Amino acid sequence: MLVLRRSPRLLIKPAGHSRCITTMDPPTSIAVLGGGIAGLSSAYYAARAFPDARVTLLESSDRLGGWVRSERVDLGQEWGSVLTERGPRTLRPKGVGGALILNLINELGLDRSLITIPTSHPAARNRFIYHPDRLNALPSSLSSILPSLLRSPTLRSLPLSILREPFQPRAPPPASDESVDSFVRRRFSPEVADNLLSAMVHGIYAADSRDLSLRSTFGVLWDMEREHGSVVRSLLWGGVRGSEEERRTEEEVWGVGNAREKAMGTSVFSLRDGLEELVRALERDLEARENVQIRKGIRAGSVERKSSGFEIPTPTGALHVSHLLSALPSPSLQTLLPTLPYPPQKSATVAVASLVFPSFRLPITGFGYLLPRSVPGRSNPHNAIGVVLDSDSMSAQDTPGSRGTATKLTVMLGGPRSLPEGDLVDAALETVRLQLGPTPEPLYARAKVARDCIPTYAVGHGAALRRLHGALGEWGGGRAAVAGSAWGGVSVGDCVRGGWEVMKGWERGEGATGLERWRGWE
């Protein structure tokens, strides 16, 4: 048992135990660093859990929400208006994070704005891979597997790879992690890794699958091999069961309000005015609370540990708090707390181009398509990683004009590859016309670059978080914690979950770092 020197009342159980033992006093003041969705939701949970504590949210820019940014574009009387997203656009009602967001929507009075896409919708069923120079429909049901294989040379190696997988040897000891690419290449085939997996990783992480930790991103695959020796065999035997603690947490959050009812039969969901509607609702809620102060345009300085808590220098004077939560990206936190053992991490930079056209017929209907790294340059000269058919997936966000509803696409460029040279809108238009065919001239076209927007979890990320958990716990005495995409997942739900877990720990009187899920990592 480890006793943290800076907080003699806090005891942390050894790795493998589910919770800390503690008699910590509740927070009297909390600083939340960073006003993205992780910081905003953390401040919300803090203000609710500790109404007598002063909660201060510091954000260095002049707006809240981070990468969540929605814009309604007026196209005039003929074509009405469309909603564009620069960051995340839809959310999945899965796991703890999905339930927490649905609960937030209910608590913040946004139920009437909720838009759900059912699992039977074409946007939920129809997904495509562009390779090597054509669109390949991915099977969406057992009955569609054979037609997909017959039509798509890209998919024809998949059945043989699946049949071989149960006979592949396990990873040799003492393997504790490997790249996503290495696992799929080893257990299935190079073709599956290059032509299918890399596209999937582009769509989620905008990263190179060869750089990405398997256990920190697709950990269920690691568990399947470890428990059953095979992914296919594990699926046939019912898969792997999560931890008892995770099941209890899911039961707790899904039992609140009407989250379970909303998720029933839903593939993805969003809000009528975009996901920034959630940001604005959180901001309004916090501004109305007497125990919360939001300070925009304030950059924090290096944090110092004091006997009573923490001192945070700001341009308007030092802020003294009993508890601290950082929702900053890892590089930003490192400038404030440089002595901690942070995991090595790089981040993807993505150009997001919104293209809106007079209504025209696309060659496919569905959510969109992804491009693997194996697409030849002549078929993808501008390094696109994916195209979303927003008119199919979220048409309810748009309002029609006298001539109907406009056709809306989003093109993502860059990610693990370099951004195209020259004008990004031209690159996006050329990509669409090359891969989908001719289009009318756009009514609206805009491209923005999101620099370092999605962290890439390197191989060994989980072990690094275990070390950071120990070091942060010792330095902060269980009163300093982290949340956000740098640590435990890049989805909006993951970011919301991080702050919720920290506040739950402090509410129970326990020390928390936000990294408790990694303390037993082997």
mmCIF file of N, CA, C and O in Angstrom, residues 318-367:
data_model
loop_
_atom_site.group_PDB
_atom_site.id
_atom_site.type_symbol
_atom_site.label_atom_id
_atom_site.label_comp_id
_atom_site.label_asym_id
_atom_site.label_seq_id
_atom_site.Cartn_x
_atom_site.Cartn_y
_atom_site.Cartn_z
ATOM 1 N N ALA A 318 -2.886 35.653 -8.911
ATOM 2 C CA ALA A 318 -2.820 34.222 -8.631
ATOM 3 C C ALA A 318 -4.175 33.707 -8.159
ATOM 4 O O ALA A 318 -4.901 34.366 -7.414
ATOM 5 N N LEU A 319 -4.484 32.491 -8.616
ATOM 6 C CA LEU A 319 -5.708 31.807 -8.202
ATOM 7 C C LEU A 319 -5.317 30.686 -7.249
ATOM 8 O O LEU A 319 -4.476 29.851 -7.582
ATOM 9 N N HIS A 320 -5.921 30.661 -6.073
ATOM 10 C CA HIS A 320 -5.629 29.632 -5.073
ATOM 11 C C HIS A 320 -6.850 28.720 -4.929
ATOM 12 O O HIS A 320 -7.963 29.203 -4.676
ATOM 13 N N VAL A 321 -6.631 27.423 -5.098
ATOM 14 C CA VAL A 321 -7.740 26.469 -5.046
ATOM 15 C C VAL A 321 -7.316 25.235 -4.265
ATOM 16 O O VAL A 321 -6.137 24.907 -4.154
ATOM 17 N N SER A 322 -8.321 24.529 -3.747
ATOM 18 C CA SER A 322 -8.029 23.286 -3.025
ATOM 19 C C SER A 322 -7.885 22.108 -3.971
ATOM 20 O O SER A 322 -7.185 21.139 -3.665
ATOM 21 N N HIS A 323 -8.566 22.153 -5.136
ATOM 22 C CA HIS A 323 -8.550 21.055 -6.099
ATOM 23 C C HIS A 323 -8.356 21.603 -7.514
ATOM 24 O O HIS A 323 -8.784 22.727 -7.811
ATOM 25 N N LEU A 324 -7.767 20.772 -8.356
ATOM 26 C CA LEU A 324 -7.408 21.203 -9.714
ATOM 27 C C LEU A 324 -7.747 20.100 -10.699
ATOM 28 O O LEU A 324 -7.436 18.919 -10.468
ATOM 29 N N LEU A 325 -8.395 20.465 -11.802
ATOM 30 C CA LEU A 325 -8.602 19.527 -12.908
ATOM 31 C C LEU A 325 -8.131 20.183 -14.199
ATOM 32 O O LEU A 325 -8.580 21.275 -14.553
ATOM 33 N N SER A 326 -7.224 19.510 -14.896
ATOM 34 C CA SER A 326 -6.754 20.000 -16.194
ATOM 35 C C SER A 326 -7.467 19.261 -17.309
ATOM 36 O O SER A 326 -7.437 18.035 -17.373
ATOM 37 N N ALA A 327 -8.117 20.021 -18.187
ATOM 38 C CA ALA A 327 -8.708 19.465 -19.400
ATOM 39 C C ALA A 327 -7.957 19.989 -20.615
ATOM 40 O O ALA A 327 -8.520 20.121 -21.706
ATOM 41 N N LEU A 328 -6.675 20.249 -20.422
ATOM 42 C CA LEU A 328 -5.817 20.775 -21.489
ATOM 43 C C LEU A 328 -5.220 19.640 -22.306
ATOM 44 O O LEU A 328 -5.057 18.520 -21.813
ATOM 45 N N PRO A 329 -4.835 19.909 -23.544
ATOM 46 C CA PRO A 329 -4.041 18.924 -24.294
ATOM 47 C C PRO A 329 -2.736 18.642 -23.563
ATOM 48 O O PRO A 329 -2.227 19.489 -22.813
ATOM 49 N N SER A 330 -2.182 17.470 -23.798
ATOM 50 C CA SER A 330 -0.963 17.075 -23.104
ATOM 51 C C SER A 330 0.176 18.087 -23.258
ATOM 52 O O SER A 330 0.811 18.448 -22.269
ATOM 53 N N PRO A 331 0.484 18.593 -24.472
ATOM 54 C CA PRO A 331 1.585 19.561 -24.576
ATOM 55 C C PRO A 331 1.350 20.824 -23.764
ATOM 56 O O PRO A 331 2.297 21.395 -23.209
ATOM 57 N N SER A 332 0.095 21.280 -23.686
ATOM 58 C CA SER A 332 -0.199 22.483 -22.903
ATOM 59 C C SER A 332 -0.006 22.231 -21.413
ATOM 60 O O SER A 332 0.537 23.077 -20.688
ATOM 61 N N LEU A 333 -0.446 21.061 -20.949
ATOM 62 C CA LEU A 333 -0.269 20.745 -19.528
ATOM 63 C C LEU A 333 1.206 20.601 -19.176
ATOM 64 O O LEU A 333 1.619 20.976 -18.073
ATOM 65 N N GLN A 334 1.974 20.082 -20.081
ATOM 66 C CA GLN A 334 3.399 19.899 -19.808
ATOM 67 C C GLN A 334 4.107 21.217 -19.542
ATOM 68 O O GLN A 334 5.093 21.258 -18.798
ATOM 69 N N THR A 335 3.616 22.308 -20.139
ATOM 70 C CA THR A 335 4.237 23.613 -19.862
ATOM 71 C C THR A 335 3.894 24.105 -18.457
ATOM 72 O O THR A 335 4.640 24.903 -17.884
ATOM 73 N N LEU A 336 2.775 23.632 -17.911
ATOM 74 C CA LEU A 336 2.363 24.061 -16.565
ATOM 75 C C LEU A 336 2.887 23.142 -15.478
ATOM 76 O O LEU A 336 3.139 23.587 -14.352
ATOM 77 N N LEU A 337 3.022 21.849 -15.808
ATOM 78 C CA LEU A 337 3.537 20.854 -14.859
ATOM 79 C C LEU A 337 4.617 20.046 -15.577
ATOM 80 O O LEU A 337 4.380 18.905 -15.986
ATOM 81 N N PRO A 338 5.806 20.584 -15.731
ATOM 82 C CA PRO A 338 6.813 19.940 -16.590
ATOM 83 C C PRO A 338 7.491 18.723 -15.984
ATOM 84 O O PRO A 338 8.171 17.981 -16.704
ATOM 85 N N THR A 339 7.319 18.447 -14.713
ATOM 86 C CA THR A 339 8.103 17.388 -14.071
ATOM 87 C C THR A 339 7.432 16.011 -14.112
ATOM 88 O O THR A 339 8.049 15.028 -13.710
ATOM 89 N N LEU A 340 6.199 15.920 -14.576
ATOM 90 C CA LEU A 340 5.496 14.640 -14.570
ATOM 91 C C LEU A 340 5.880 13.788 -15.779
ATOM 92 O O LEU A 340 6.244 14.314 -16.838
ATOM 93 N N PRO A 341 5.771 12.455 -15.672
ATOM 94 C CA PRO A 341 6.182 11.551 -16.758
ATOM 95 C C PRO A 341 5.063 11.353 -17.781
ATOM 96 O O PRO A 341 4.309 10.382 -17.740
ATOM 97 N N TYR A 342 4.943 12.272 -18.721
ATOM 98 C CA TYR A 342 3.850 12.222 -19.692
ATOM 99 C C TYR A 342 4.109 11.148 -20.753
ATOM 100 O O TYR A 342 5.256 10.883 -21.116
ATOM 101 N N PRO A 343 3.040 10.560 -21.296
ATOM 102 C CA PRO A 343 3.228 9.602 -22.387
ATOM 103 C C PRO A 343 3.670 10.318 -23.656
ATOM 104 O O PRO A 343 3.231 11.450 -23.917
ATOM 105 N N PRO A 344 4.542 9.695 -24.455
ATOM 106 C CA PRO A 344 4.897 10.300 -25.739
ATOM 107 C C PRO A 344 3.657 10.369 -26.615
ATOM 108 O O PRO A 344 2.866 9.427 -26.663
ATOM 109 N N GLN A 345 3.452 11.488 -27.300
ATOM 110 C CA GLN A 345 2.209 11.653 -28.031
ATOM 111 C C GLN A 345 2.374 12.678 -29.136
ATOM 112 O O GLN A 345 2.970 13.730 -28.943
ATOM 113 N N LYS A 346 1.880 12.326 -30.306
ATOM 114 C CA LYS A 346 1.743 13.318 -31.365
ATOM 115 C C LYS A 346 0.266 13.430 -31.699
ATOM 116 O O LYS A 346 -0.544 12.616 -31.236
ATOM 117 N N SER A 347 -0.089 14.435 -32.477
ATOM 118 C CA SER A 347 -1.496 14.664 -32.779
ATOM 119 C C SER A 347 -1.690 14.896 -34.269
ATOM 120 O O SER A 347 -0.788 15.371 -34.963
ATOM 121 N N ALA A 348 -2.881 14.547 -34.732
ATOM 122 C CA ALA A 348 -3.217 14.690 -36.147
ATOM 123 C C ALA A 348 -3.698 16.103 -36.436
ATOM 124 O O ALA A 348 -4.404 16.721 -35.647
ATOM 125 N N THR A 349 -3.310 16.592 -37.600
ATOM 126 C CA THR A 349 -3.816 17.858 -38.125
ATOM 127 C C THR A 349 -4.681 17.558 -39.340
ATOM 128 O O THR A 349 -4.252 16.856 -40.255
ATOM 129 N N VAL A 350 -5.896 18.066 -39.328
ATOM 130 C CA VAL A 350 -6.873 17.729 -40.367
ATOM 131 C C VAL A 350 -7.473 19.012 -40.936
ATOM 132 O O VAL A 350 -7.841 19.918 -40.186
ATOM 133 N N ALA A 351 -7.565 19.068 -42.268
ATOM 134 C CA ALA A 351 -8.321 20.133 -42.919
ATOM 135 C C ALA A 351 -9.746 19.648 -43.135
ATOM 136 O O ALA A 351 -9.964 18.553 -43.653
ATOM 137 N N VAL A 352 -10.714 20.438 -42.710
ATOM 138 C CA VAL A 352 -12.133 20.084 -42.828
ATOM 139 C C VAL A 352 -12.775 21.066 -43.798
ATOM 140 O O VAL A 352 -12.826 22.277 -43.538
ATOM 141 N N ALA A 353 -13.256 20.541 -44.924
ATOM 142 C CA ALA A 353 -13.865 21.382 -45.949
ATOM 143 C C ALA A 353 -15.358 21.100 -46.026
ATOM 144 O O ALA A 353 -15.770 19.953 -46.214
ATOM 145 N N SER A 354 -16.165 22.142 -45.871
ATOM 146 C CA SER A 354 -17.618 22.035 -46.006
ATOM 147 C C SER A 354 -18.007 22.507 -47.399
ATOM 148 O O SER A 354 -17.688 23.641 -47.786
ATOM 149 N N LEU A 355 -18.691 21.658 -48.149
ATOM 150 C CA LEU A 355 -19.106 21.960 -49.522
ATOM 151 C C LEU A 355 -20.617 21.835 -49.602
ATOM 152 O O LEU A 355 -21.184 20.795 -49.242
ATOM 153 N N VAL A 356 -21.289 22.881 -50.091
ATOM 154 C CA VAL A 356 -22.743 22.884 -50.210
ATOM 155 C C VAL A 356 -23.103 23.206 -51.655
ATOM 156 O O VAL A 356 -22.648 24.215 -52.211
ATOM 157 N N PHE A 357 -23.926 22.345 -52.256
ATOM 158 C CA PHE A 357 -24.267 22.468 -53.665
ATOM 159 C C PHE A 357 -25.785 22.596 -53.831
ATOM 160 O O PHE A 357 -26.552 22.159 -52.959
ATOM 161 N N PRO A 358 -26.235 23.148 -54.979
ATOM 162 C CA PRO A 358 -27.650 22.957 -55.326
ATOM 163 C C PRO A 358 -27.954 21.466 -55.353
ATOM 164 O O PRO A 358 -27.078 20.656 -55.677
ATOM 165 N N SER A 359 -29.157 21.096 -55.000
ATOM 166 C CA SER A 359 -29.499 19.685 -54.878
ATOM 167 C C SER A 359 -29.164 18.912 -56.154
ATOM 168 O O SER A 359 -29.529 19.316 -57.258
ATOM 169 N N PHE A 360 -28.406 17.813 -55.983
ATOM 170 C CA PHE A 360 -28.108 16.926 -57.108
ATOM 171 C C PHE A 360 -27.963 15.509 -56.589
ATOM 172 O O PHE A 360 -27.773 15.282 -55.398
ATOM 173 N N ARG A 361 -28.059 14.552 -57.487
ATOM 174 C CA ARG A 361 -28.074 13.147 -57.110
ATOM 175 C C ARG A 361 -26.647 12.617 -57.002
ATOM 176 O O ARG A 361 -25.886 12.655 -57.971
ATOM 177 N N LEU A 362 -26.302 12.096 -55.833
ATOM 178 C CA LEU A 362 -25.005 11.470 -55.622
ATOM 179 C C LEU A 362 -25.054 10.013 -56.065
ATOM 180 O O LEU A 362 -26.119 9.390 -56.050
ATOM 181 N N PRO A 363 -23.906 9.424 -56.408
ATOM 182 C CA PRO A 363 -23.914 8.027 -56.858
ATOM 183 C C PRO A 363 -24.151 7.017 -55.741
ATOM 184 O O PRO A 363 -24.413 5.848 -56.015
ATOM 185 N N ILE A 364 -24.044 7.437 -54.497
ATOM 186 C CA ILE A 364 -24.270 6.538 -53.365
ATOM 187 C C ILE A 364 -25.147 7.233 -52.336
ATOM 188 O O ILE A 364 -25.250 8.472 -52.311
ATOM 189 N N THR A 365 -25.774 6.443 -51.489
ATOM 190 C CA THR A 365 -26.544 6.931 -50.349
ATOM 191 C C THR A 365 -25.985 6.278 -49.099
ATOM 192 O O THR A 365 -25.803 5.062 -49.054
ATOM 193 N N GLY A 366 -25.696 7.073 -48.083
ATOM 194 C CA GLY A 366 -25.145 6.500 -46.858
ATOM 195 C C GLY A 366 -24.450 7.553 -46.029
ATOM 196 O O GLY A 366 -24.599 8.754 -46.256
ATOM 197 N N PHE A 367 -23.681 7.084 -45.052
ATOM 198 C CA PHE A 367 -22.975 8.002 -44.169
ATOM 199 C C PHE A 367 -21.815 8.680 -44.893
ATOM 200 O O PHE A 367 -21.527 9.849 -44.682
#
